[in-house]
XYZ file of C-alpha atoms in Angstrom:
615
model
C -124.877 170.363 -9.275
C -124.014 169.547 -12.861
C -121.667 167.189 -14.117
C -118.757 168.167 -15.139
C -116.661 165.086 -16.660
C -116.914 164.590 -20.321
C -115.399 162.500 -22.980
C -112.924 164.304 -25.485
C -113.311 164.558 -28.780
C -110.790 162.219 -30.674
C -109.149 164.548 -32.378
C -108.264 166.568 -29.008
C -107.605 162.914 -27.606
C -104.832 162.328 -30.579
C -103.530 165.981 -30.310
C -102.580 165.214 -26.292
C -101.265 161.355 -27.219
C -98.983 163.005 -30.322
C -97.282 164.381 -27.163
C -95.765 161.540 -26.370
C -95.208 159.366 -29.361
C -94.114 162.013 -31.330
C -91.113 164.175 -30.107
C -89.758 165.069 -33.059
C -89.139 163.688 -36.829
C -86.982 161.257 -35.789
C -89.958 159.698 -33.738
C -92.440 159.699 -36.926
C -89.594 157.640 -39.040
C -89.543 154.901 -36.342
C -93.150 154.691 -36.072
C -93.265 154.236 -40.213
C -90.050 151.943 -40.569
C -91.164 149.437 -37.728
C -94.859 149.335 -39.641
C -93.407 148.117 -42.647
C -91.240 145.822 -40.969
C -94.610 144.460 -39.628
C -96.044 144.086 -43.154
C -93.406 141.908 -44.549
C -91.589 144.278 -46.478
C -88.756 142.963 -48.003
C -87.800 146.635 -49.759
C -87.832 149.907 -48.028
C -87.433 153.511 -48.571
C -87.459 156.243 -46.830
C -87.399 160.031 -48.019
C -86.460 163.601 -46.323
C -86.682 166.750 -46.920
C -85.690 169.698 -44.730
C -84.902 167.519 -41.722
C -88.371 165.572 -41.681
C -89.953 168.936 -41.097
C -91.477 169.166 -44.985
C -91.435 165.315 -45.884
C -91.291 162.321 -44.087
C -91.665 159.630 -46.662
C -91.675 155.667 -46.305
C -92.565 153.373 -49.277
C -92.832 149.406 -48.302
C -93.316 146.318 -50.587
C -95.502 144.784 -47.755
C -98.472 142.919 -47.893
C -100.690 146.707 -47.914
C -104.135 146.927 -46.896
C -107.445 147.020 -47.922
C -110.038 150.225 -48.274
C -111.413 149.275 -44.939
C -108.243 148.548 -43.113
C -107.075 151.965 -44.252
C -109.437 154.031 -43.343
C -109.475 152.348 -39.830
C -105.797 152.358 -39.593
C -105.756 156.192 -38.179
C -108.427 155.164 -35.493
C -106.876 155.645 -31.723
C -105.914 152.105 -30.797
C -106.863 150.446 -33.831
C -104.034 147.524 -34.592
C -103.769 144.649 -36.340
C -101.017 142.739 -33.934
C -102.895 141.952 -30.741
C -106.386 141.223 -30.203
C -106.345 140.225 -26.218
C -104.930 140.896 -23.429
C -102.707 137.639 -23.211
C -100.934 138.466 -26.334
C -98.901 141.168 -24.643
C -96.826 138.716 -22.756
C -96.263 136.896 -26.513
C -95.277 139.955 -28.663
C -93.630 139.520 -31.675
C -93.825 142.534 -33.666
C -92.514 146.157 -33.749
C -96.303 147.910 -32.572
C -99.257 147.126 -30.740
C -100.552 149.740 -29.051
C -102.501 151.349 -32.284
C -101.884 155.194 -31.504
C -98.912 155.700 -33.784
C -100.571 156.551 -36.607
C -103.504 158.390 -35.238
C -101.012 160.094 -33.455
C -99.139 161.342 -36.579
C -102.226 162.038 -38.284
C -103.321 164.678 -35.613
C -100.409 166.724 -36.121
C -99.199 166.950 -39.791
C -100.690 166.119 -43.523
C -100.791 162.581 -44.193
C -100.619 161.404 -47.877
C -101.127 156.955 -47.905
C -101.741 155.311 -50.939
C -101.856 151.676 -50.464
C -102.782 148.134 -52.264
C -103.049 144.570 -51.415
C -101.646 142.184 -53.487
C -104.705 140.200 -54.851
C -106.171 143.358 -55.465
C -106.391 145.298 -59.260
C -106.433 149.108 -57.237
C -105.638 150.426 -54.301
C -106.795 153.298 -51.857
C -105.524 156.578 -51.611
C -106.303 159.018 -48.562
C -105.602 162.267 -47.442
C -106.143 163.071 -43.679
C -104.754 166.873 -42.019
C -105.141 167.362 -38.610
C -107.064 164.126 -37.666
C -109.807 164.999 -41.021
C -109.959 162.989 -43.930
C -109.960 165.218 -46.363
C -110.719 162.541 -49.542
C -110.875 158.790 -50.008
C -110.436 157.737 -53.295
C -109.842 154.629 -55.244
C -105.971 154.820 -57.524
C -103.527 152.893 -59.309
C -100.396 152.133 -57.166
C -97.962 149.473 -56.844
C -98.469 146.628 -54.053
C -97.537 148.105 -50.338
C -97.784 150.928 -48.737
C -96.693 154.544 -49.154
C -96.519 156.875 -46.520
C -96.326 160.784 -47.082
C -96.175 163.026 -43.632
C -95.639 166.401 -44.721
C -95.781 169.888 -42.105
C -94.682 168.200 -38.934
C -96.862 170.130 -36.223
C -98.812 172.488 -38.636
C -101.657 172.963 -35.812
C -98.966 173.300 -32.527
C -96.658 176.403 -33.600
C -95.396 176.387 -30.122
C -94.422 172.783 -30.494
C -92.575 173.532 -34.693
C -90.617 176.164 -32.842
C -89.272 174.003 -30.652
C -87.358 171.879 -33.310
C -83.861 172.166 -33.486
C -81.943 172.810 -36.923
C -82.676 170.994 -40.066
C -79.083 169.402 -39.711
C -79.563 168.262 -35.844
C -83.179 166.461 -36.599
C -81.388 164.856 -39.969
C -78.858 163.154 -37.600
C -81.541 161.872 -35.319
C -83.389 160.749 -38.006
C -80.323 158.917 -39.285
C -79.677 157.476 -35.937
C -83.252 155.984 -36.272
C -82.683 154.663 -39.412
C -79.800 152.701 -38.365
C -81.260 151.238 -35.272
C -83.579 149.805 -37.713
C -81.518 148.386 -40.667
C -79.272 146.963 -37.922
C -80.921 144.680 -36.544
C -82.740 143.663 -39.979
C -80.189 142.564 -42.668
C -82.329 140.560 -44.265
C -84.559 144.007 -45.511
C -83.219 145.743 -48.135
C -82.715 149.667 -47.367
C -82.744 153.339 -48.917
C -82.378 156.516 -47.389
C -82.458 159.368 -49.300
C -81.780 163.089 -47.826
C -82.696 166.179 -49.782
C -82.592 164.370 -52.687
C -79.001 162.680 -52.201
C -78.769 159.131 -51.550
C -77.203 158.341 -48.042
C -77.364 154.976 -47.658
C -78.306 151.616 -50.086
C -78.272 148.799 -47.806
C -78.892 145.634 -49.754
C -79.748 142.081 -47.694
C -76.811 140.267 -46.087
C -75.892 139.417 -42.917
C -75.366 141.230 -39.683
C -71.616 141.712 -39.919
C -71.810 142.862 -43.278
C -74.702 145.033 -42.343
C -72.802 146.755 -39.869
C -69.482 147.426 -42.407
C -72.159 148.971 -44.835
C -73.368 151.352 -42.410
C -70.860 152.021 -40.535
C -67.545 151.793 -43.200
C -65.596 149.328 -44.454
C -63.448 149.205 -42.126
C -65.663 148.701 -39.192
C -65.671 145.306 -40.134
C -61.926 144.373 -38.988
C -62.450 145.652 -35.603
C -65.466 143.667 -34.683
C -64.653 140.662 -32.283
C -67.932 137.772 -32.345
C -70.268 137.293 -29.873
C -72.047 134.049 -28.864
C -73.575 132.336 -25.877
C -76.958 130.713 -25.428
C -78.328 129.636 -21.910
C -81.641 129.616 -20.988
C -82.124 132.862 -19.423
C -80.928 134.469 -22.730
C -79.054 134.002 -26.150
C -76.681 136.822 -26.787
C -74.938 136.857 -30.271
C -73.355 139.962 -32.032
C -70.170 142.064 -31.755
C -67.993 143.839 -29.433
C -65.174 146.548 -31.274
C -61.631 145.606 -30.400
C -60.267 147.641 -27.158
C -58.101 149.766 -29.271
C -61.486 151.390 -31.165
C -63.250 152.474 -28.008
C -63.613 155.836 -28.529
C -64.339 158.877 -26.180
C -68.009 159.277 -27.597
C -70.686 157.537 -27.610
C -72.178 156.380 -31.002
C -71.652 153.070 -31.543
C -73.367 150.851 -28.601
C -76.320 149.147 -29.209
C -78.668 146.813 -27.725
C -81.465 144.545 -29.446
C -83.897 142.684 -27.782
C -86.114 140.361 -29.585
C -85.312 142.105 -32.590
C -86.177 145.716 -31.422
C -83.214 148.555 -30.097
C -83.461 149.161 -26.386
C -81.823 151.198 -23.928
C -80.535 150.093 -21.146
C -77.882 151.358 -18.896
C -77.458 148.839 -16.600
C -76.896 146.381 -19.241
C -74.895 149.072 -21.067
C -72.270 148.848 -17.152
C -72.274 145.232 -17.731
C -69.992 145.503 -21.283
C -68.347 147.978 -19.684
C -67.054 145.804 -16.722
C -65.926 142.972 -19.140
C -63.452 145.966 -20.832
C -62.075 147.039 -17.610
C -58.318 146.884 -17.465
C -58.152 147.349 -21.384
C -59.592 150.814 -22.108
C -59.570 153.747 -20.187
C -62.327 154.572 -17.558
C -63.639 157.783 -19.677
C -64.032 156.088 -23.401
C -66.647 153.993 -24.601
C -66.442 150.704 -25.958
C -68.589 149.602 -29.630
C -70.789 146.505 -29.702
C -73.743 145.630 -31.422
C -75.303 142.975 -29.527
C -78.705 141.120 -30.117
C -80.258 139.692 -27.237
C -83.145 136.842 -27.167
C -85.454 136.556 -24.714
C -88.720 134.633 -23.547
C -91.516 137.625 -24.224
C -93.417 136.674 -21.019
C -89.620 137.740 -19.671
C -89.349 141.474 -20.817
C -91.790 144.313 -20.423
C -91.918 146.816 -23.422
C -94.847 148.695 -22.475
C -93.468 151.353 -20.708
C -93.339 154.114 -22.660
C -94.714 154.512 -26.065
C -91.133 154.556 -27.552
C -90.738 151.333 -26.552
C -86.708 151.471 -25.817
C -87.166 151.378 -22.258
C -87.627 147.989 -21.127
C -87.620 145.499 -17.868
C -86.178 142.158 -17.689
C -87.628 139.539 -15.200
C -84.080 138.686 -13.976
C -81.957 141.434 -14.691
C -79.263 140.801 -12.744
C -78.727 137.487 -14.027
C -78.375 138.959 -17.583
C -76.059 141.415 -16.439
C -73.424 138.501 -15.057
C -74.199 136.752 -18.604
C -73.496 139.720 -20.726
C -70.185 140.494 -18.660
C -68.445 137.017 -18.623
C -69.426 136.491 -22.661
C -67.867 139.635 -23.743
C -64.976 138.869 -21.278
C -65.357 135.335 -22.499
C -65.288 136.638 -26.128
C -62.367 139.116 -25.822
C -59.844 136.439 -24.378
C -61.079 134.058 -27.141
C -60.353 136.062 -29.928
C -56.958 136.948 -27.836
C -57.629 140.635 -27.422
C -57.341 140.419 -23.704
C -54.397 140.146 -22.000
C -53.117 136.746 -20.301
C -51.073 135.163 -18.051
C -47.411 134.431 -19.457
C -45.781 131.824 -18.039
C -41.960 132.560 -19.431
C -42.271 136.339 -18.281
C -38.658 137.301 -16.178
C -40.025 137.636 -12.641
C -36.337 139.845 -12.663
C -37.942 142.471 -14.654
C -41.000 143.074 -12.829
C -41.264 146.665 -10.273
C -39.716 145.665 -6.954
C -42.582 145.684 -4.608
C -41.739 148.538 -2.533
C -41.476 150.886 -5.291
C -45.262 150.179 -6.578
C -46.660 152.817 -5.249
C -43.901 155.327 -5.304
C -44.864 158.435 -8.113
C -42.676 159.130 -10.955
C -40.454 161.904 -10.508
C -39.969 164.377 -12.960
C -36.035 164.914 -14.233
C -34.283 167.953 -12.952
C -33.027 168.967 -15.965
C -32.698 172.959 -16.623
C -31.753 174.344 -20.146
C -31.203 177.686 -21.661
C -33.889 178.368 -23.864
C -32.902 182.415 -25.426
C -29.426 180.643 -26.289
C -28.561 180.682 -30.032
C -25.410 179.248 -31.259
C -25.355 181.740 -34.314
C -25.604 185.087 -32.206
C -22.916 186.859 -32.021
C -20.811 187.121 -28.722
C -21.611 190.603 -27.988
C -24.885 189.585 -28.139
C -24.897 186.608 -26.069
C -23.573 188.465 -23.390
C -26.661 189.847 -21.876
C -28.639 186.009 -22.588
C -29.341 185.220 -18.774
C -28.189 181.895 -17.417
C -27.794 179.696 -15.141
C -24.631 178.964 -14.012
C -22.769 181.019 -11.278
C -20.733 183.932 -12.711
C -17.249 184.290 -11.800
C -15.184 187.635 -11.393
C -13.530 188.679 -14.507
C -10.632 190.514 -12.795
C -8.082 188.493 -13.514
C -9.143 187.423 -17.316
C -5.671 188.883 -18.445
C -4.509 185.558 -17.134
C -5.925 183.607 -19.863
C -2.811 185.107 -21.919
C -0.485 184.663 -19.599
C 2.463 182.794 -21.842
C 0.826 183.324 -25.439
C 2.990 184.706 -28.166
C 0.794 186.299 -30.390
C 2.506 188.199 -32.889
C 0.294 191.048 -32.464
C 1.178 195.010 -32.091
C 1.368 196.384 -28.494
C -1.035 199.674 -29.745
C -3.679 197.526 -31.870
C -4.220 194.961 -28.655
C -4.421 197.114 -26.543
C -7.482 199.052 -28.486
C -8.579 195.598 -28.681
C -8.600 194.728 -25.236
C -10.013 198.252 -23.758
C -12.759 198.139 -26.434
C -14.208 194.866 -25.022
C -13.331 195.180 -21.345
C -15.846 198.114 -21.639
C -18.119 196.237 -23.534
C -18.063 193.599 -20.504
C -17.551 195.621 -17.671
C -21.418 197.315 -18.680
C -23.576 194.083 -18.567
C -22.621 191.120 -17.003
C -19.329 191.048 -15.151
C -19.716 194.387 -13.072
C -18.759 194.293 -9.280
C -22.388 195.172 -8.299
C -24.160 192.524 -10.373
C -28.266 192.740 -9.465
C -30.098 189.942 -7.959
C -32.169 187.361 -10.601
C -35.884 187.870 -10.835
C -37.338 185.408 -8.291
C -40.662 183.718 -10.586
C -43.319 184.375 -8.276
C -45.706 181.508 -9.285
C -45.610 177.840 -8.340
C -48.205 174.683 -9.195
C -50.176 172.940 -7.181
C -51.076 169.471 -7.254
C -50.334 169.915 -10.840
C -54.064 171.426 -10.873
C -53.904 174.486 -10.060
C -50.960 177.497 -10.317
C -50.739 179.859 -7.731
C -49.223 183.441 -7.452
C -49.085 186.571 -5.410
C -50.712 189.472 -5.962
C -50.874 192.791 -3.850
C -53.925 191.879 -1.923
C -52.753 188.360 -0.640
C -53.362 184.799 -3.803
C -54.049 183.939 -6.783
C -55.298 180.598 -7.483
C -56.424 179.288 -11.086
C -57.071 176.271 -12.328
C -54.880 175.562 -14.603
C -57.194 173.781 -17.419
C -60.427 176.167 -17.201
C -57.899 179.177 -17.599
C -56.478 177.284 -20.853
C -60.193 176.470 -21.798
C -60.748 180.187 -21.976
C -57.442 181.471 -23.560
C -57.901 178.367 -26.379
C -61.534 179.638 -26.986
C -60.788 182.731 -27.290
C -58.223 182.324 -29.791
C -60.097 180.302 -31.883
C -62.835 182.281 -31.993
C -61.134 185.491 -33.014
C -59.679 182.816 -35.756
C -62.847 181.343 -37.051
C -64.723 184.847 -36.983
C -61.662 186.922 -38.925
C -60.708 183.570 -40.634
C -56.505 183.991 -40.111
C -55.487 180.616 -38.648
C -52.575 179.632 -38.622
C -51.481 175.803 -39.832
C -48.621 173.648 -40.010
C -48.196 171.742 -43.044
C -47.933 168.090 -42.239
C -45.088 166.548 -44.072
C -46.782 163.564 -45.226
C -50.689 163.545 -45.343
C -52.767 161.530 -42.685
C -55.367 159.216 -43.831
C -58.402 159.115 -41.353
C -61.284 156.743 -41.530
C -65.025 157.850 -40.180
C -68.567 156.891 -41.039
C -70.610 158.918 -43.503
C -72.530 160.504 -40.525
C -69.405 161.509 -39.887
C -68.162 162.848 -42.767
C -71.908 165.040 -43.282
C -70.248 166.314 -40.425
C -67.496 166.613 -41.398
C -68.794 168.584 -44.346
C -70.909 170.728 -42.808
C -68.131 172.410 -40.080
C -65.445 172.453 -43.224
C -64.768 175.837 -43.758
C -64.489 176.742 -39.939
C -62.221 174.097 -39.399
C -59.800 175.480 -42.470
C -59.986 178.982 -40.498
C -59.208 177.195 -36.982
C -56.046 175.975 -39.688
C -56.802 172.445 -40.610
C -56.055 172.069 -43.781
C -57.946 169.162 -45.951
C -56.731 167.184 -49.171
C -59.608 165.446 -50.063
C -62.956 164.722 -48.333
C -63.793 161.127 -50.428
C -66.473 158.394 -49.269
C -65.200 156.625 -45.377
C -61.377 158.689 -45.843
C -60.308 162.525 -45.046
C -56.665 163.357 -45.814
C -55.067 165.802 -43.335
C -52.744 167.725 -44.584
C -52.015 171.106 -42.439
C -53.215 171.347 -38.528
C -53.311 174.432 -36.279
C -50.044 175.394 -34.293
C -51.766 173.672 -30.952
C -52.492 170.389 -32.194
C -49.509 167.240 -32.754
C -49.925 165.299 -35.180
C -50.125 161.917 -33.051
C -53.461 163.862 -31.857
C -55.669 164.940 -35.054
C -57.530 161.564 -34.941
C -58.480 162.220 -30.876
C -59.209 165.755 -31.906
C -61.284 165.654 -35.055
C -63.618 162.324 -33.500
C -64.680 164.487 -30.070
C -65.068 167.677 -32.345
C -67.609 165.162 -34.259
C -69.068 164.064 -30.763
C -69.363 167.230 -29.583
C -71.142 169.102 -32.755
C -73.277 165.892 -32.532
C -74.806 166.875 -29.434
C -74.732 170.775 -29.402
C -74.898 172.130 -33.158
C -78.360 174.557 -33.164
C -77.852 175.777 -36.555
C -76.908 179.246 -37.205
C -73.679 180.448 -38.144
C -72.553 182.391 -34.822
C -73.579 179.265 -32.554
C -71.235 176.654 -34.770
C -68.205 178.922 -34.360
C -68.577 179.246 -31.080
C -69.365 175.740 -30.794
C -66.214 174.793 -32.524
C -64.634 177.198 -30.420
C -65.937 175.413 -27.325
C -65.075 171.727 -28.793
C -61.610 173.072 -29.768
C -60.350 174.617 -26.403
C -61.802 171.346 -24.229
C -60.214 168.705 -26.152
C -56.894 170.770 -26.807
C -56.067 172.768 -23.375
C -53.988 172.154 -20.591
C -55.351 168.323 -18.848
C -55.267 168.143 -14.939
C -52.250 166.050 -14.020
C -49.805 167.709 -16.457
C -46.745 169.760 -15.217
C -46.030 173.470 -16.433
C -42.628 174.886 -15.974
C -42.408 178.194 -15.156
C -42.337 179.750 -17.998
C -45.358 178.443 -19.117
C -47.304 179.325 -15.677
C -46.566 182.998 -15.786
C -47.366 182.671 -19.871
C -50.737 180.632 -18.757
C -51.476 183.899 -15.999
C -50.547 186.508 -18.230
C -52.831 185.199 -21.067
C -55.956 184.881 -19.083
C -55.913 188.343 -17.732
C -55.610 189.374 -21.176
C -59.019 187.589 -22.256
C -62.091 189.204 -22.312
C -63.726 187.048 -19.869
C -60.880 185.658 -17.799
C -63.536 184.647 -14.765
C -65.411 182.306 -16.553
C -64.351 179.645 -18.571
C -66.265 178.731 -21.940
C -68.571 176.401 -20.616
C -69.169 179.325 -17.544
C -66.742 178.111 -14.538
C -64.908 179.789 -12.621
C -61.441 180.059 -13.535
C -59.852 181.781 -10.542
C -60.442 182.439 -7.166
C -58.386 185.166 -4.778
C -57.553 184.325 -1.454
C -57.142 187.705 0.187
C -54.634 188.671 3.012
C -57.470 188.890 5.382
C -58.792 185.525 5.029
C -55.254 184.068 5.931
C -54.683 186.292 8.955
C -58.263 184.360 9.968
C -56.388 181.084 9.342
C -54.235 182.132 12.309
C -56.184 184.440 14.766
């Protein structure tokens, strides 16, 4: 029989590895950034165009490399930072494993021109699809420059698969701040289509994190610092008041390299427990150090998933320094000594609910109607028999003619005698819905219950709504009376940007959209005021994580984001005007079944089923 195992070809080798190390863009800019961290760049630049997908760019001031080095650089495990074994329980730099270039080079156009310093020229080589195409020898400046142009030219399947230009630009820009984060002492450029986005000169970590993340990031950080021989953890933790209900702005560095880690991640979250609520996410930006022998990076070729030797020890660690840290800085609450004991909840009433005030009010009644028309306004005190109204005169004087009171008096008794006060009065309309665990509202229908859950059903009404707004562009706003200032990053406000003009349809209404500050000035009829902050930060969340691209799937989107943060919670009471308007509204939707994000929203309980109940 013949044998049948074979070596593959390199390029077909670097084709199946590009698999892994490069996912999209985003991936490619890491790869490039950490490599001229590794050279001792002290400058660095990176370019975009069209989301990474045309140009991927990075120019370094590093030490550069020779003809030989260059040429060998795109060779499958080919590195300069380890030579044995050993040294992967010693590393200190961004790569090792030599397939990140290679990698790159099997699936797009590479363009490097690079030059030592001693040297008088450097090298300039073209490579597409794993083929050098030309070596040649050309003037440049010391470092290296780095062109990757046609992301996955040779894997169409792969190209297609890429979201939107503007969803790979924010990963990209997530990658780039992971990097500059954790080096302030590297001087950074990002430029975007052209348009500079961020110019990060050196300074130090807190003042790194302002420049990238606002000016005003920089009051709401609270220091971090503890060393023990297990770890040294130093950083920053945002203030309790800041957490926000997204994620965005939690990161972890070990040894000088971002990491993931969700256990770690539980541990920050413990130490805010009692200060923030259990479904928003608190910031920090905390840099761990570590014995190398002590953490395992080799797991994946992204390198952000790691294992610790002792990771439940650094778990207790992290926990009782940001603990440590908040009560320091006196952000957490403690103990007061000259508190009146006669003030506190008597014991027996701790776990008694609030109850909601019976309080009943008229709602039709206008004090500018006239009486004839107030007359048929229902309400809600008992009526009494209007026999005997001529009593009310009994004793008065008046002055007036016998003939002209008399029309008077026949002229309204009429008037009277046909709405409210007649002897046969008919009985008040009985509301035929109640709620439920202030969850769900329930009514009756011919064919036995209705139950709906009271926030899907909202969900779908809101979306609806808003859709029909942002599609035919009539929303209606309320003009705030004084504008409201809000502060967000400039990821943000790209956002920001970009979902504009639906958001003025919706019926927000914008002063000015300047660097770090939006003013508010109108919001739709749905939103308070005391919520456009909430509002506009999980719209931002949410278009983070869901945006494709085209213009139907961002109104809908918006839509979606809209009628989730802004409909009816769980836990809140209706009144019964509101459930029959909540019931009536829903069966008036298109889709009342489903809600947006396709749950049910009802559910019938039919006659039969109940008569089961008791058989």
């Amino acid at each position: 029989m013949a044998d049948i195992i074979k070596l593959l070809p390199d390029h077909v080798a670097n084709q199946i590895a590009a698999g892994e190390v490069v996912q999209r863009p985003a991936s490619v800019v890491k790869e490039l950034l950490e490599n001229a961290i590794d050279s001792g760049a002290t400058l660095i630049k990176l370019i975009v165009k069209d989301g990474g997908k045309a140009l991927i760019q990075v120019v370094d001031n590093g030490s550069g490399m020779s003809e030989t080095d260059a040429r060998l650089s795109f060779e499958r495990h080919a590195t300069s930072k380890i030579s044995t074994a050993q040294d992967l329980f010693n590393l200190q730099t961004k790569g090792f494993r030599g397939e990140a270039l290679a990698s790159i080079a099997a699936i797009a156009h590479v363009d490097m021109q690079t030059r030592m310093d001693n040297a008088e020229v450097g090298t300039h080589l073209k490579i597409e699809g794993s083929k050098i195409m030309s070596q040649e020898v050309i003037a440049t400046p010391k470092g290296t420059s780095i062109a990757v142009k046609n992301l996955f030219f040779n894997i169409p399947a792969r190209r297609n698969f890429l979201k939107s230009n503007q969803v790979e630009s924010r990963h990209i820009t997530d990658e780039f701040q992971r990097v500059a984060l954790v080096h302030p002492n590297i001087e950074f450029h990002y430029y975007n289509n052209g348009s500079e986005l961020f110019n990060l000169p050196k300074t130090k970590h807190r003042q790194r994190i302002s420049n990238v993340f606002g000016n005003r990031m920089g009051d709401r950080l609270v220091p971090v610092n503890e060393g023990t021989e297990v770890v040294k953890i130093s950083g920053f933790v945002c203030k309790p008041e800041f957490a926000k209900k997204s994620r965005g702005e939690q990161f972890f560095f070990a040894n000088s390299r971002f990491i993931k880690s969700p256990y770690l991640h539980h541990a920050v979250v413990a130490a805010f427990e009692g200060l923030i609520k259990t479904d928003l996410y608190p910031g920090y930006f905390l840099y761990l150090e570590v014995d190398p022998a002590s953490i395992d990076i080799n797991i994946h070729p992204t390198k952000t998933e790691v294992k610790f030797d002792d990771e439940n020890t650094m778990y207790a660690i992290i926990r009782s320094t940001v603990k440590h840290s908040l009560g320091q800085f006196n952000v957490a609450p403690v103990l007061d000594f000259e508190h009146d004991p006669n003030l506190d909840t008597p014991y027996a009433y701790k776990e008694k609910g609030a109850v909601l005030p019976k309080v009943t009010m008229d709602a039709s009644f206008n004090p500018f109607q006239e009486t004839s028309e107030r007359t048929s306004a229902t309400s809600n005190y008992q009526k009494t028999s209007t026999k005997a109204w001529e009593n009310l005169y009994e004793g008065l004087n008046t002055g007036v003619s016998t003939d002209n009171f008399s029309s008077i008096e026949i002229e309204s008794d009429t008037e009277v005698q046909g709405t409210f006060y007649s002897d046969t009065e008919s009985q008040e309309h009985v509301s035929t819905t109640f709620q439920l665990k202030r969850k769900y509202i329930v009514s009756t229908i011919k064919s036995g219950m209705l139950v709906i859950n009271q926030n899907r059903a909202h969900e779908r009404v809101l979306f609806e709504k808003f859709l029909a707004e942002i599609t035919v562009k009539e929303g209606v706003s309320q003009q705030l009376l004084f504008p409201l200032e809000l502060t967000f990053t400039k990821q943000e406000l790209i956002i920001l940007k970009e979902i504009k003009d639906s958001l003025i349809n919706v019926g927000f209404a914008f002063e000015s959209l300047e660097e770090e500050t939006v003013k508010v000035t109108g919001v739709p009829l749905v939103v308070s005021e005391s919520g456009i902050g909430m509002v506009l930060d999980r719209l931002i969340a949410d278009y983070k994580e869901g945006f494709e691209g085209n213009s139907i799937s961002q109104a809908e989107l918006l839509a979606k984001a809209l009628s989730k943060n802004l409909a009816v919670k769980t836990g809140e009471v209706l009144d019964k005007d509101s459930q029959l308007g909540l019931v009536n509204d829903l069966f008036g939707c298109k889709e009342p079944t489903l809600s947006p994000f396709q749950k049910m929203t009802y559910t019938i309980i039919s006659e039969g089923d109940i008569e089961k109940k008791f058989s």
